[in-house]
PDB file of C-alpha atoms in Angstrom:
ATOM      1  CA  ALA A  35     110.792 116.431 125.912  1.00  0.00           C
ATOM      2  CA  PRO A  36     112.743 117.471 128.990  1.00  0.00           C
ATOM      3  CA  ASN A  37     115.308 114.670 128.647  1.00  0.00           C
ATOM      4  CA  TYR A  38     116.095 115.480 125.026  1.00  0.00           C
ATOM      5  CA  GLY A  39     117.456 119.029 125.358  1.00  0.00           C
ATOM      6  CA  GLU A  40     121.042 118.083 124.633  1.00  0.00           C
ATOM      7  CA  TYR A  41     119.931 115.858 121.770  1.00  0.00           C
ATOM      8  CA  CYS A  42     117.964 118.712 120.185  1.00  0.00           C
ATOM      9  CA  VAL A  43     120.855 121.162 120.593  1.00  0.00           C
ATOM     10  CA  SER A  44     123.232 118.697 118.953  1.00  0.00           C
ATOM     11  CA  LYS A  45     120.868 118.332 115.971  1.00  0.00           C
ATOM     12  CA  ALA A  46     120.715 122.117 115.591  1.00  0.00           C
ATOM     13  CA  GLY A  47     124.516 122.172 115.679  1.00  0.00           C
ATOM     14  CA  VAL A  48     124.713 119.580 112.913  1.00  0.00           C
ATOM     15  CA  SER A  49     122.412 121.735 110.766  1.00  0.00           C
ATOM     16  CA  MET A  50     124.662 124.764 111.164  1.00  0.00           C
ATOM     17  CA  VAL A  51     127.846 122.763 110.586  1.00  0.00           C
ATOM     18  CA  THR A  52     126.295 121.324 107.404  1.00  0.00           C
ATOM     19  CA  LYS A  53     125.747 124.819 106.017  1.00  0.00           C
ATOM     20  CA  LEU A  54     129.166 126.037 107.112  1.00  0.00           C
ATOM     21  CA  PHE A  55     131.044 123.067 105.637  1.00  0.00           C
ATOM     22  CA  ALA A  56     128.942 123.168 102.449  1.00  0.00           C
ATOM     23  CA  VAL A  57     130.162 126.712 101.811  1.00  0.00           C
ATOM     24  CA  ARG A  58     133.762 126.140 102.854  1.00  0.00           C
ATOM     25  CA  LEU A  59     134.307 122.806 101.095  1.00  0.00           C
ATOM     26  CA  ALA A  60     132.508 123.435  97.799  1.00  0.00           C
ATOM     27  CA  GLU A  61     135.620 124.947  96.191  1.00  0.00           C
ATOM     28  CA  TYR A  62     137.377 121.621  96.808  1.00  0.00           C
ATOM     29  CA  GLY A  63     134.620 119.613  95.146  1.00  0.00           C
ATOM     30  CA  ILE A  64     133.333 118.267  98.452  1.00  0.00           C
ATOM     31  CA  ASN A  65     129.568 118.330  98.804  1.00  0.00           C
ATOM     32  CA  VAL A  66     128.014 118.269 102.258  1.00  0.00           C
ATOM     33  CA  TYR A  67     124.523 117.053 103.142  1.00  0.00           C
ATOM     34  CA  GLU A  68     122.287 116.706 106.158  1.00  0.00           C
ATOM     35  CA  VAL A  69     119.988 113.720 106.643  1.00  0.00           C
ATOM     36  CA  CYS A  70     117.080 114.314 109.036  1.00  0.00           C
ATOM     37  CA  PRO A  71     115.251 111.132 109.970  1.00  0.00           C
ATOM     38  CA  GLY A  72     111.762 111.285 111.412  1.00  0.00           C
ATOM     39  CA  ILE A  73     110.186 108.742 113.718  1.00  0.00           C
ATOM     40  CA  ILE A  74     112.217 105.662 112.841  1.00  0.00           C
ATOM     41  CA  GLU A  75     111.921 102.207 114.406  1.00  0.00           C
ATOM     42  CA  THR A  76     115.272 102.017 116.214  1.00  0.00           C
ATOM     43  CA  ASP A  77     116.610 101.225 119.674  1.00  0.00           C
ATOM     44  CA  MET A  78     116.026 104.877 120.586  1.00  0.00           C
ATOM     45  CA  THR A  79     112.283 104.508 119.934  1.00  0.00           C
ATOM     46  CA  SER A  80     111.850 100.963 121.226  1.00  0.00           C
ATOM     47  CA  SER A  81     110.672 101.650 124.785  1.00  0.00           C
ATOM     48  CA  LYS A  82     107.035 100.923 125.507  1.00  0.00           C
ATOM     49  CA  ALA A  83     106.353 104.540 126.525  1.00  0.00           C
ATOM     50  CA  THR A  84     107.912 105.920 123.338  1.00  0.00           C
ATOM     51  CA  LYS A  85     106.065 103.441 121.125  1.00  0.00           C
ATOM     52  CA  THR A  86     102.763 104.210 122.868  1.00  0.00           C
ATOM     53  CA  TYR A  87     103.308 107.959 122.461  1.00  0.00           C
ATOM     54  CA  TYR A  88     104.206 107.817 118.765  1.00  0.00           C
ATOM     55  CA  ASN A  89     101.599 105.174 117.909  1.00  0.00           C
ATOM     56  CA  ALA A  90      98.966 107.579 119.259  1.00  0.00           C
ATOM     57  CA  LYS A  91     100.444 110.452 117.232  1.00  0.00           C
ATOM     58  CA  ILE A  92     100.502 108.313 114.092  1.00  0.00           C
ATOM     59  CA  THR A  93      96.879 107.307 114.698  1.00  0.00           C
ATOM     60  CA  GLU A  94      96.009 111.028 114.933  1.00  0.00           C
ATOM     61  CA  GLY A  95      97.666 111.674 111.542  1.00  0.00           C
ATOM     62  CA  MET A  96     100.997 113.116 112.652  1.00  0.00           C
ATOM     63  CA  THR A  97     102.521 113.146 109.148  1.00  0.00           C
ATOM     64  CA  PRO A  98     101.352 112.891 105.530  1.00  0.00           C
ATOM     65  CA  ILE A  99     103.025 109.468 105.230  1.00  0.00           C
ATOM     66  CA  ASN A 100     101.434 108.236 108.391  1.00  0.00           C
ATOM     67  CA  ARG A 101     103.530 105.360 109.713  1.00  0.00           C
ATOM     68  CA  TRP A 102     106.811 104.533 111.412  1.00  0.00           C
ATOM     69  CA  GLY A 103     109.891 104.936 109.250  1.00  0.00           C
ATOM     70  CA  LYS A 104     112.348 102.094 108.792  1.00  0.00           C
ATOM     71  CA  PRO A 105     116.127 102.275 109.188  1.00  0.00           C
ATOM     72  CA  GLU A 106     116.458 100.929 105.632  1.00  0.00           C
ATOM     73  CA  GLU A 107     114.640 104.024 104.347  1.00  0.00           C
ATOM     74  CA  VAL A 108     117.212 106.297 105.959  1.00  0.00           C
ATOM     75  CA  GLY A 109     119.872 104.019 104.472  1.00  0.00           C
ATOM     76  CA  LEU A 110     118.452 104.535 100.973  1.00  0.00           C
ATOM     77  CA  ALA A 111     118.907 108.298 101.301  1.00  0.00           C
ATOM     78  CA  ILE A 112     122.453 107.897 102.580  1.00  0.00           C
ATOM     79  CA  ALA A 113     123.302 105.395  99.829  1.00  0.00           C
ATOM     80  CA  SER A 114     122.060 107.845  97.213  1.00  0.00           C
ATOM     81  CA  ILE A 115     124.287 110.571  98.651  1.00  0.00           C
ATOM     82  CA  ALA A 116     127.257 108.197  98.866  1.00  0.00           C
ATOM     83  CA  ARG A 117     126.811 107.188  95.207  1.00  0.00           C
ATOM     84  CA  GLY A 118     127.154 110.828  94.229  1.00  0.00           C
ATOM     85  CA  ASP A 119     123.627 111.123  92.845  1.00  0.00           C
ATOM     86  CA  PHE A 120     123.558 114.871  93.576  1.00  0.00           C
ATOM     87  CA  PRO A 121     126.721 116.335  92.046  1.00  0.00           C
ATOM     88  CA  PHE A 122     125.341 119.894  91.741  1.00  0.00           C
ATOM     89  CA  THR A 123     123.910 119.985  95.267  1.00  0.00           C
ATOM     90  CA  THR A 124     125.528 120.945  98.540  1.00  0.00           C
ATOM     91  CA  GLY A 125     124.140 121.983 101.895  1.00  0.00           C
ATOM     92  CA  ALA A 126     120.905 120.160 101.128  1.00  0.00           C
ATOM     93  CA  VAL A 127     118.716 118.701 103.838  1.00  0.00           C
ATOM     94  CA  PHE A 128     117.262 115.273 103.106  1.00  0.00           C
ATOM     95  CA  HIS A 129     114.137 114.794 105.198  1.00  0.00           C
ATOM     96  CA  VAL A 130     113.463 111.079 105.629  1.00  0.00           C
ATOM     97  CA  ASP A 131     110.542 111.756 107.907  1.00  0.00           C
ATOM     98  CA  GLY A 132     107.257 110.937 106.186  1.00  0.00           C
ATOM     99  CA  GLY A 133     106.600 114.633 105.759  1.00  0.00           C
ATOM    100  CA  TRP A 134     107.045 115.567 109.439  1.00  0.00           C
ATOM    101  CA  HIS A 135     108.949 118.700 108.353  1.00  0.00           C
ATOM    102  CA  LEU A 136     105.753 119.811 106.555  1.00  0.00           C
ATOM    103  CA  ARG A 137     103.626 119.593 109.698  1.00  0.00           C
ATOM    104  CA  GLN A 138     102.830 123.336 109.820  1.00  0.00           C
ATOM    105  CA  LEU A 139     101.507 123.266 106.252  1.00  0.00           C
ATOM    106  CA  TYR A 140      99.945 119.840 106.637  1.00  0.00           C
ATOM    107  CA  ARG A 141      98.049 120.709 109.844  1.00  0.00           C
ATOM    108  CA  ALA A 142      97.096 124.298 108.976  1.00  0.00           C
ATOM    109  CA  SER A 143      95.811 123.654 105.488  1.00  0.00           C
ATOM    110  CA  MET A 144      92.235 124.591 104.741  1.00  0.00           C
ATOM    111  CA  CYS A 145      91.419 124.309 101.011  1.00  0.00           C
ATOM    112  CA  THR A 146      90.930 120.999  99.252  1.00  0.00           C
ATOM    113  CA  LEU A 147      93.598 120.202  96.682  1.00  0.00           C
ATOM    114  CA  HIS A 148      92.478 118.878  93.337  1.00  0.00           C
ATOM    115  CA  VAL A 149      94.485 117.902  90.284  1.00  0.00           C
ATOM    116  CA  ASN A 150      93.201 118.398  86.787  1.00  0.00           C
ATOM    117  CA  HIS A 151      95.189 115.902  84.733  1.00  0.00           C
ATOM    118  CA  ARG A 152      95.114 118.138  81.635  1.00  0.00           C
ATOM    119  CA  HIS A 153      95.586 121.565  83.206  1.00  0.00           C
ATOM    120  CA  GLY A 154      97.627 121.094  86.372  1.00  0.00           C
ATOM    121  CA  PHE A 155      96.532 122.208  89.838  1.00  0.00           C
ATOM    122  CA  ARG A 156      93.139 123.824  90.420  1.00  0.00           C
ATOM    123  CA  GLY A 157      90.913 124.664  93.333  1.00  0.00           C
ATOM    124  CA  ALA A 158      87.734 122.961  94.446  1.00  0.00           C
ATOM    125  CA  GLY A 159      84.763 122.719  92.124  1.00  0.00           C
ATOM    126  CA  ARG A 160      86.501 122.314  88.777  1.00  0.00           C
ATOM    127  CA  ALA A 161      86.201 119.124  86.734  1.00  0.00           C
ATOM    128  CA  PRO A 162      87.598 116.731  85.576  1.00  0.00           C
ATOM    129  CA  GLU A 163      89.532 116.420  88.821  1.00  0.00           C
ATOM    130  CA  GLN A 164      90.839 113.916  91.260  1.00  0.00           C
ATOM    131  CA  THR A 165      90.795 114.706  94.957  1.00  0.00           C
ATOM    132  CA  PHE A 166      93.728 113.312  96.867  1.00  0.00           C
ATOM    133  CA  ALA A 167      92.798 111.911 100.246  1.00  0.00           C
ATOM    134  CA  HIS A 168      94.652 110.918 103.379  1.00  0.00           C
ATOM    135  CA  GLY A 169      92.982 108.447 105.706  1.00  0.00           C
ATOM    136  CA  GLY A 170      89.582 109.125 104.148  1.00  0.00           C
ATOM    137  CA  ALA A 171      89.806 112.906 104.657  1.00  0.00           C
ATOM    138  CA  PRO A 172      90.587 115.457 101.952  1.00  0.00           C
ATOM    139  CA  LEU A 173      94.226 116.429 101.642  1.00  0.00           C
ATOM    140  CA  ASN A 174      94.371 120.190 102.037  1.00  0.00           C
ATOM    141  CA  ALA A 175      96.737 122.864 100.736  1.00  0.00           C
ATOM    142  CA  ALA A 176      97.387 126.058 102.642  1.00  0.00           C
ATOM    143  CA  THR A 177      97.422 128.481  99.745  1.00  0.00           C
ATOM    144  CA  SER A 178      94.359 130.278  98.509  1.00  0.00           C
ATOM    145  CA  ALA A 179      96.017 130.485  95.079  1.00  0.00           C
ATOM    146  CA  LEU A 180      94.730 126.990  94.409  1.00  0.00           C
ATOM    147  CA  LYS A 181      91.185 128.384  94.430  1.00  0.00           C
ATOM    148  CA  SER A 182      91.800 130.559  91.388  1.00  0.00           C
TER     149      SER A 182
END
């Protein structure tokens, strides 16, 4: 979006600062994290034009978890970090985005993913299997390794 250039640059800066501080502060026992929210119902997304745009994208299947995120869901991630639930982790990115960060894989996938409950992941045509679906369509995986 043309009006979001500065916003996007600032987010990229936060990502780099997260990595930099994670390296520099680890020796002091300070862990650093990045939280990346997706399309969250906030004041920033409350205009009619923004809602119309993202509602259409959600209807088209924009993300694997295909709905608006809630501020409380971002809060849960932050609360978990604040509690110290990840003591051996630093520089991690917490995507609270319904899978938006997977969009390349999610959109480009071509082979149906099946799960064999006794033998793990397998490709199409092997039984007993359960096909996972999203909105009535097969959920796909981008790797041909699942076919073997």
